[in-house]
PDB file of C-alpha atoms and ligand atoms in Angstrom:
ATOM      1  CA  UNK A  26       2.657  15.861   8.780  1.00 72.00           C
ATOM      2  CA  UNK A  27       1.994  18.507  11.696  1.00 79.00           C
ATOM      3  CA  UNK A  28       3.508  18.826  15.232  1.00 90.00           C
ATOM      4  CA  UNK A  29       0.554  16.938  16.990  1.00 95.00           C
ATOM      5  CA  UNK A  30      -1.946  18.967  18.669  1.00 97.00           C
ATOM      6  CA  UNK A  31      -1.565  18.502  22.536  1.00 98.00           C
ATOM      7  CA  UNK A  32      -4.933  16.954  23.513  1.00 98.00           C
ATOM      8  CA  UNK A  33      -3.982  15.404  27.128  1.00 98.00           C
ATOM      9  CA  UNK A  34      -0.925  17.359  28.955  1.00 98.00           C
ATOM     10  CA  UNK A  35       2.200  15.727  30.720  1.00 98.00           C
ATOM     11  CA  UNK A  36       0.681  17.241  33.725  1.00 98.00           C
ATOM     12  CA  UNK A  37      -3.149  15.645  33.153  1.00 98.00           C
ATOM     13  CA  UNK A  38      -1.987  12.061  32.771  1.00 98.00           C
ATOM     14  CA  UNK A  39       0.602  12.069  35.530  1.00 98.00           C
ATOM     15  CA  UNK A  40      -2.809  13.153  37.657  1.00 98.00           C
ATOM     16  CA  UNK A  41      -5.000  10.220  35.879  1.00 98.00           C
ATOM     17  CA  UNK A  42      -2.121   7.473  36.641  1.00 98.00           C
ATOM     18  CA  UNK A  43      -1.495   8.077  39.824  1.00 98.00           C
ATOM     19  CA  UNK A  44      -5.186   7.769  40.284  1.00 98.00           C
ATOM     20  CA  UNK A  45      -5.768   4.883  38.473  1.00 98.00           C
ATOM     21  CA  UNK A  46      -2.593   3.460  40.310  1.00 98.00           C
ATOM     22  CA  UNK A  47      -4.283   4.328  43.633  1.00 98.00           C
ATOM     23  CA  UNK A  48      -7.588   2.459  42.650  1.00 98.00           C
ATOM     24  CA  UNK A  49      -5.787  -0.581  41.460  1.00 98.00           C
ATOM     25  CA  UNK A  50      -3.787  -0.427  44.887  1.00 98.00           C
ATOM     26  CA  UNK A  51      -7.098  -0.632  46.963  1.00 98.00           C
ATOM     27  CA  UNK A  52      -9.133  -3.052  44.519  1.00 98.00           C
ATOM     28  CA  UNK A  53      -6.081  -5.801  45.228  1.00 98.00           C
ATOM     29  CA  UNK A  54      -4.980  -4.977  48.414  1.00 97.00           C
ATOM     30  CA  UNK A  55      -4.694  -8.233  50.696  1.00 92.00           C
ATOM     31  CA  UNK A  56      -5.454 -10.460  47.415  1.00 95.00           C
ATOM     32  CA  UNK A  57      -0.928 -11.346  46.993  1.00 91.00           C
ATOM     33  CA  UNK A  58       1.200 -10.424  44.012  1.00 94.00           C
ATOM     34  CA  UNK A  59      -0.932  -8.805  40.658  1.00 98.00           C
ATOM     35  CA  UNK A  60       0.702 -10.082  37.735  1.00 98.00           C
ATOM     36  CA  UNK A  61       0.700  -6.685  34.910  1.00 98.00           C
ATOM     37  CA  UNK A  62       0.444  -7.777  31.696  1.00 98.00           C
ATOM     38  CA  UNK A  63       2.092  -4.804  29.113  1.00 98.00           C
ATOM     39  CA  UNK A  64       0.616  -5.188  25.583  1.00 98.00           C
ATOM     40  CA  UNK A  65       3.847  -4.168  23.212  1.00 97.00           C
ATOM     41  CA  UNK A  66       4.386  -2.242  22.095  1.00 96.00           C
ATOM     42  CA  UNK A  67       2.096   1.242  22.718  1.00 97.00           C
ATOM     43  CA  UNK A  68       1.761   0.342  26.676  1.00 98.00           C
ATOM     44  CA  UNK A  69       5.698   0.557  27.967  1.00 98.00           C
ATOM     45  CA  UNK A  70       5.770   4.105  29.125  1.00 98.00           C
ATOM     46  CA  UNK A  71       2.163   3.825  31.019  1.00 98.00           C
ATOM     47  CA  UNK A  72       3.382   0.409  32.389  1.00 98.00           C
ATOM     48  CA  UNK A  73       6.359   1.801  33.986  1.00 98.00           C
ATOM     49  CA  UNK A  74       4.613   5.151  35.386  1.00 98.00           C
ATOM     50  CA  UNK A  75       1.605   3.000  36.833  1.00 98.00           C
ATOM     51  CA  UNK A  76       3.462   0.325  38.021  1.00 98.00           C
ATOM     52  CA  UNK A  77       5.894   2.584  40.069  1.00 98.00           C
ATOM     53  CA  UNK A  78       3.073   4.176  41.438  1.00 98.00           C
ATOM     54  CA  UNK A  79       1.499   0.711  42.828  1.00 98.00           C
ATOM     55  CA  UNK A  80       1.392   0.137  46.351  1.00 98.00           C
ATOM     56  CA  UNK A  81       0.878  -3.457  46.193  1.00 98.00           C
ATOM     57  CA  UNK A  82       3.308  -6.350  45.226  1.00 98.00           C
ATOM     58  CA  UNK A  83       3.193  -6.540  41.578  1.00 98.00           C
ATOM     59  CA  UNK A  84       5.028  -8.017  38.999  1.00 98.00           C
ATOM     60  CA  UNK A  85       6.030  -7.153  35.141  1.00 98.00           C
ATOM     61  CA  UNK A  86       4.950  -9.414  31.874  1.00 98.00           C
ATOM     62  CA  UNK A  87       4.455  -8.337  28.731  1.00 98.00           C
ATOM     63  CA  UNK A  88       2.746  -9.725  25.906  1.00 98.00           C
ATOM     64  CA  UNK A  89       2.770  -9.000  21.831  1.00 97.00           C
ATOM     65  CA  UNK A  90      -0.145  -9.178  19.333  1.00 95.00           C
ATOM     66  CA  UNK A  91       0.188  -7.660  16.002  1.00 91.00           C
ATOM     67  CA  UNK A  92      -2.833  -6.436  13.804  1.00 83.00           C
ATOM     68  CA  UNK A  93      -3.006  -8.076  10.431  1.00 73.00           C
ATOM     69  CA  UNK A  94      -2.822  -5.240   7.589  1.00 60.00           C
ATOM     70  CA  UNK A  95      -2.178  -1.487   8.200  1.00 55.00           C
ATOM     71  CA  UNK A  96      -3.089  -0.477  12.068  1.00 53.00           C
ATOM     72  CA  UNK A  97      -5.278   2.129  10.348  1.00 50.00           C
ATOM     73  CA  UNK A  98      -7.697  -0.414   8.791  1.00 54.00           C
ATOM     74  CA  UNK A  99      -8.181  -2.952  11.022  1.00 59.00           C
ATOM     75  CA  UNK A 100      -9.685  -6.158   9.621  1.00 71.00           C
ATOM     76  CA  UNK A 101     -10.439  -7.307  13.744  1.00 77.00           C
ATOM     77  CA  UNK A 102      -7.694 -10.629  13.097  1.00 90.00           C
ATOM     78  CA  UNK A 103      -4.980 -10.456  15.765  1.00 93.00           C
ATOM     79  CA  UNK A 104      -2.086 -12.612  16.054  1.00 93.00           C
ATOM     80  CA  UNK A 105       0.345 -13.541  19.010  1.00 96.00           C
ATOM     81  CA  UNK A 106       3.837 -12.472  18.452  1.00 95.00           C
ATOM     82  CA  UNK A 107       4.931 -13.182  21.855  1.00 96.00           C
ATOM     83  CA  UNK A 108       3.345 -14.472  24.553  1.00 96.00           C
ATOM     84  CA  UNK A 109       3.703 -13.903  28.686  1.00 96.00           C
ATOM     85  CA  UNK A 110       7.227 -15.686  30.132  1.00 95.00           C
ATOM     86  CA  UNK A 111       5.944 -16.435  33.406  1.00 93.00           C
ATOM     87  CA  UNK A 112       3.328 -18.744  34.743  1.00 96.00           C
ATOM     88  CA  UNK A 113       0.080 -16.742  35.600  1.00 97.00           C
ATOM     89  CA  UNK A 114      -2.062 -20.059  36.399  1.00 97.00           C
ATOM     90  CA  UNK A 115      -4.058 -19.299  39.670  1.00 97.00           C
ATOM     91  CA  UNK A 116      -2.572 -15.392  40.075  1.00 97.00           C
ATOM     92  CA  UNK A 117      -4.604 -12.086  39.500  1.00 98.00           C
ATOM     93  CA  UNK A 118      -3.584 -10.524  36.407  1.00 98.00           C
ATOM     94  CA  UNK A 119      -4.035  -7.449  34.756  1.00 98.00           C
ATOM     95  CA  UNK A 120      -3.942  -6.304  30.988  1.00 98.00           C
ATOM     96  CA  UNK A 121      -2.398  -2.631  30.747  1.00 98.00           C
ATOM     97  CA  UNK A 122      -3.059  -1.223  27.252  1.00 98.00           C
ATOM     98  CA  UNK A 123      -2.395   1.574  25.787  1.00 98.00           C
ATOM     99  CA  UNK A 124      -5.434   2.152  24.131  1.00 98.00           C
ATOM    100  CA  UNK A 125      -8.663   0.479  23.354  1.00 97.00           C
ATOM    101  CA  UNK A 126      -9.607   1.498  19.727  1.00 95.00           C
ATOM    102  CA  UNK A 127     -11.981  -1.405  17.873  1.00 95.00           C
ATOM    103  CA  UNK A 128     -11.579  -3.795  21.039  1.00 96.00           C
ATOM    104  CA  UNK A 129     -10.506  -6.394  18.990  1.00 96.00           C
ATOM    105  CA  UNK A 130      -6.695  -6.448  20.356  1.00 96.00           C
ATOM    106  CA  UNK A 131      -8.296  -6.785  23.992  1.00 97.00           C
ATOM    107  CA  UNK A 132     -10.605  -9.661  23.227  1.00 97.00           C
ATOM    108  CA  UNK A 133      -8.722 -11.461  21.843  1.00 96.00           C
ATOM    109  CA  UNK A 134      -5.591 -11.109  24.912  1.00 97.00           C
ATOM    110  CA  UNK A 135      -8.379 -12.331  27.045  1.00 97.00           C
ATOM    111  CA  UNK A 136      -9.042 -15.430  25.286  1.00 96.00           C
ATOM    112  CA  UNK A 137      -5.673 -15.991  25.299  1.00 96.00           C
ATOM    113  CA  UNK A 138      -4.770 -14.934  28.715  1.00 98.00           C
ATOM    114  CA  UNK A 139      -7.743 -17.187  30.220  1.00 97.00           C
ATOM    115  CA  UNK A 140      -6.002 -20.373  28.517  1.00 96.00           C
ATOM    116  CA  UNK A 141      -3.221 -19.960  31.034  1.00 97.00           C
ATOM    117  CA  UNK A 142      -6.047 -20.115  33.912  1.00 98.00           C
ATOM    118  CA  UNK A 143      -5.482 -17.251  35.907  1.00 98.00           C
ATOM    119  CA  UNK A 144      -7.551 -16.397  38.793  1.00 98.00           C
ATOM    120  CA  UNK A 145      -8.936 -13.244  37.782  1.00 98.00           C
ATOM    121  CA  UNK A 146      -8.319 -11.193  34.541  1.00 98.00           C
ATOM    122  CA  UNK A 147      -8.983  -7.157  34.187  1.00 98.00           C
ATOM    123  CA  UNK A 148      -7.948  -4.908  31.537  1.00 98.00           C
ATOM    124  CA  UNK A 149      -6.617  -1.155  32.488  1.00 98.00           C
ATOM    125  CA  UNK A 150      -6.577   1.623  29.142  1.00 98.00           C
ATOM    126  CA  UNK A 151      -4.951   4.922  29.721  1.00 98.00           C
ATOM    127  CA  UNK A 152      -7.307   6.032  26.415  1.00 98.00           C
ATOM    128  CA  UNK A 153     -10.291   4.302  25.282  1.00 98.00           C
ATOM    129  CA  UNK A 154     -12.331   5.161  21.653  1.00 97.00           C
ATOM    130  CA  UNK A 155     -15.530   4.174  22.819  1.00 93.00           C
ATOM    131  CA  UNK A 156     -17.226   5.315  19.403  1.00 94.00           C
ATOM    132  CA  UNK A 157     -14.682   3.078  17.528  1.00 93.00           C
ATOM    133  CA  UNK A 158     -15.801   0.242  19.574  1.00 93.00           C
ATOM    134  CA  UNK A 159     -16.773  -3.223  17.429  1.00 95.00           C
ATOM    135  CA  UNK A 160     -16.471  -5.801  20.367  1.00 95.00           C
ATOM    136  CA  UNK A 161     -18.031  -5.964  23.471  1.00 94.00           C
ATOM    137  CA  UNK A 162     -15.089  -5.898  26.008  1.00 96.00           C
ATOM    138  CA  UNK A 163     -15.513  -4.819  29.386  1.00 94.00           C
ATOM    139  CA  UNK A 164     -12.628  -2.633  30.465  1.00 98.00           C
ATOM    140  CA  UNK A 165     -11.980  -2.012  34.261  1.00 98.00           C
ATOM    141  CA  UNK A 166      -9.546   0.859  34.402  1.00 98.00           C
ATOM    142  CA  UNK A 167     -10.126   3.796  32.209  1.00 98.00           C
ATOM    143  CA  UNK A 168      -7.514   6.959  32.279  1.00 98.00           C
ATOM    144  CA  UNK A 169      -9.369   8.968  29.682  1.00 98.00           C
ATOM    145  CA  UNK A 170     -12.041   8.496  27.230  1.00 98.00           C
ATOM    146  CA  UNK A 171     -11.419  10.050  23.891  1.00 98.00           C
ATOM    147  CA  UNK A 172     -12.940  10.731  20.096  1.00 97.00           C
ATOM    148  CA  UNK A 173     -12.323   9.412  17.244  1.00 94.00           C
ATOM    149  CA  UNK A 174      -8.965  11.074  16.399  1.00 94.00           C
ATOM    150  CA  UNK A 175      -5.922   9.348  15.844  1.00 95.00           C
ATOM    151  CA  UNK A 176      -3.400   9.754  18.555  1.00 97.00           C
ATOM    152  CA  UNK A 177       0.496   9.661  19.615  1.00 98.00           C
ATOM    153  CA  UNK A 178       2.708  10.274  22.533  1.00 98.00           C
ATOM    154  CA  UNK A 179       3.147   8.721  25.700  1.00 98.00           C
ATOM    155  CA  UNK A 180       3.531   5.590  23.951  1.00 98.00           C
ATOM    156  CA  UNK A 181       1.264   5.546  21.130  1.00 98.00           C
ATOM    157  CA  UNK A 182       2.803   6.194  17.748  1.00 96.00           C
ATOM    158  CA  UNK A 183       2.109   6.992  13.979  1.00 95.00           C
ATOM    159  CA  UNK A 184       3.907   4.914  11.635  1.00 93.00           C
ATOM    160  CA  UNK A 185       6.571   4.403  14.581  1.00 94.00           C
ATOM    161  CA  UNK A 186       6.903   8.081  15.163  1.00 94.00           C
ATOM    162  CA  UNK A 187       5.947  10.422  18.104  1.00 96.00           C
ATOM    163  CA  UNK A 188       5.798   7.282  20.794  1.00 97.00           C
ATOM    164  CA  UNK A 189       8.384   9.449  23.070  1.00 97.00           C
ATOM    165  CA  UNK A 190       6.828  12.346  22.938  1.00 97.00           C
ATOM    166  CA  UNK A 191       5.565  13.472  26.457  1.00 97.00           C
ATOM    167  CA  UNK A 192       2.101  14.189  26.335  1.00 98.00           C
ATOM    168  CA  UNK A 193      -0.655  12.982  24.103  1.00 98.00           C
ATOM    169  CA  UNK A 194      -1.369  14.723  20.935  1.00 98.00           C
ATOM    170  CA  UNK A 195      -3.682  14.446  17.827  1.00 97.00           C
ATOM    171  CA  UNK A 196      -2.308  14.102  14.194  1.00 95.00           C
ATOM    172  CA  UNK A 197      -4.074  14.410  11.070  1.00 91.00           C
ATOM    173  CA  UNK A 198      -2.166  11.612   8.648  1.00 81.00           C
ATOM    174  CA  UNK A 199      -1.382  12.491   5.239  1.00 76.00           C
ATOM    175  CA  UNK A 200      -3.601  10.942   2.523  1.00 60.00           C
TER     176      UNK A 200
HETATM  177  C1  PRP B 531      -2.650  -0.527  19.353  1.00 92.49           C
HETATM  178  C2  PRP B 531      -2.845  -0.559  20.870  1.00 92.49           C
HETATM  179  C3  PRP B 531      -3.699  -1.771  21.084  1.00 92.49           C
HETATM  180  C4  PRP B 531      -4.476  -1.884  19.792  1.00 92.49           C
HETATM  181  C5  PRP B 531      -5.874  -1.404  20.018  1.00 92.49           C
HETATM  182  O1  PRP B 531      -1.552  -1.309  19.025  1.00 92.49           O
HETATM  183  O2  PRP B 531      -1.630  -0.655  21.561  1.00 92.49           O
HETATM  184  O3  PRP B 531      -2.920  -2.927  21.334  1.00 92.49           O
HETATM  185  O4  PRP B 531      -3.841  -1.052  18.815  1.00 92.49           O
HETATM  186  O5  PRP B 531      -6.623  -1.467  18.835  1.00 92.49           O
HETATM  187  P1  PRP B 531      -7.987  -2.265  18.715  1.00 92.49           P
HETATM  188  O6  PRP B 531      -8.803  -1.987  19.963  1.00 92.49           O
HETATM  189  O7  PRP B 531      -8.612  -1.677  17.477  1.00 92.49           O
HETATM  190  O8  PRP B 531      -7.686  -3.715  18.568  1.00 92.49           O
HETATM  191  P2  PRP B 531      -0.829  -1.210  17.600  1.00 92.49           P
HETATM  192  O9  PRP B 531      -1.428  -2.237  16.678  1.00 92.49           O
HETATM  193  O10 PRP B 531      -0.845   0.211  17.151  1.00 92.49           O
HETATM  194  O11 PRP B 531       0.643  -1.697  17.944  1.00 92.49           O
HETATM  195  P3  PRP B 531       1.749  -1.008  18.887  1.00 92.49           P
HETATM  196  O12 PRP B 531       1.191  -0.984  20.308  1.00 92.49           O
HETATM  197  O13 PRP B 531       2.929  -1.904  18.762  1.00 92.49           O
HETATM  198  O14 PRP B 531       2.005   0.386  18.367  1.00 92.49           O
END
């Protein structure tokens, strides 16, 4: 396989976060501690740049789902592999993906998030596939929208590899 094709720079998405960061800070000022829920294992390196960047009391969770069969052909089932530590009954709480490919992953966090009765839930994306979309899921926080293209970096990996790398790029996958 390729180098990936740079698509967003290092540069680009340190902009978007601390934007996104900035609107998060003003949506929950006043409203106490916002509980940020990282979806393992593609979020960590967004987490940690947006949370650093909030100017509001926050505090770190993270959560695990993992995709029944091969990431690349999503059948839409989802299963917990780890659920939040803390108790989030009656705080605000916000999902930080990643990205938001079929939707399915999201939807499904939600219904399990809302089981622990929070007293709001929002989801934030640094990418979102809207033409991939197979769910209806309302995302609140979008860093950048994106084709259909499969993409690493920053996070996000192919078959484990490239989720260091500094900016986001494209890769083409072997057949
Ligand atoms: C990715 C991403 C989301 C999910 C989105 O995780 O982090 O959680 O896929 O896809 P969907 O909208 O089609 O449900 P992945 O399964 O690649 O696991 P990883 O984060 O551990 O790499």
């Amino acid at each position: 396989m390729d180098k990936p094709a740079l698509l967003i720079s290092e540069e680009d998405i340190r902009k978007r976060v601390a934007e996104l960061a900035e609107q998060i800070s003003s949506d929950y000022a006043d409203k106490g501690d916002l509980v940020l829920i990282g979806v393992l294992k593609g979020s960590f390196i967004f987490l940690a740049d947006l949370s650093r960047r909030l100017t509001i009391p926050r505090t770190i969770e993270f959560i695990a789902v993992s995709s029944y069969g091969h990431a690349s052909a999503h059948t839409g089932a989802v299963r917990l592999v780890m659920d939040v530590r803390g108790n989030i009954e009656n705080r605000h709480v916000l999902i930080v993906e990643d990205i938001v490919d079929t939707g399915h992953t999201l939807k499904y966090l939600i219904g399990v998030l809302e089981s622990h009765r929070p007293a709001s839930i929002r989801a934030c994306t640094l990418l979102h596939k809207a033409e991939a979309a197979e769910v209806d899921v309302s995302i609140d926080y979008v860093g950048f929208g994106i084709g259909n293209e499969w993409v690493v970096g920053y996070g996000l990996d192919f078959a484990e590899r490239d989720r260091t790398l500094p900016y986001i790029g494209t890769v083409t996958p072997d057949d």
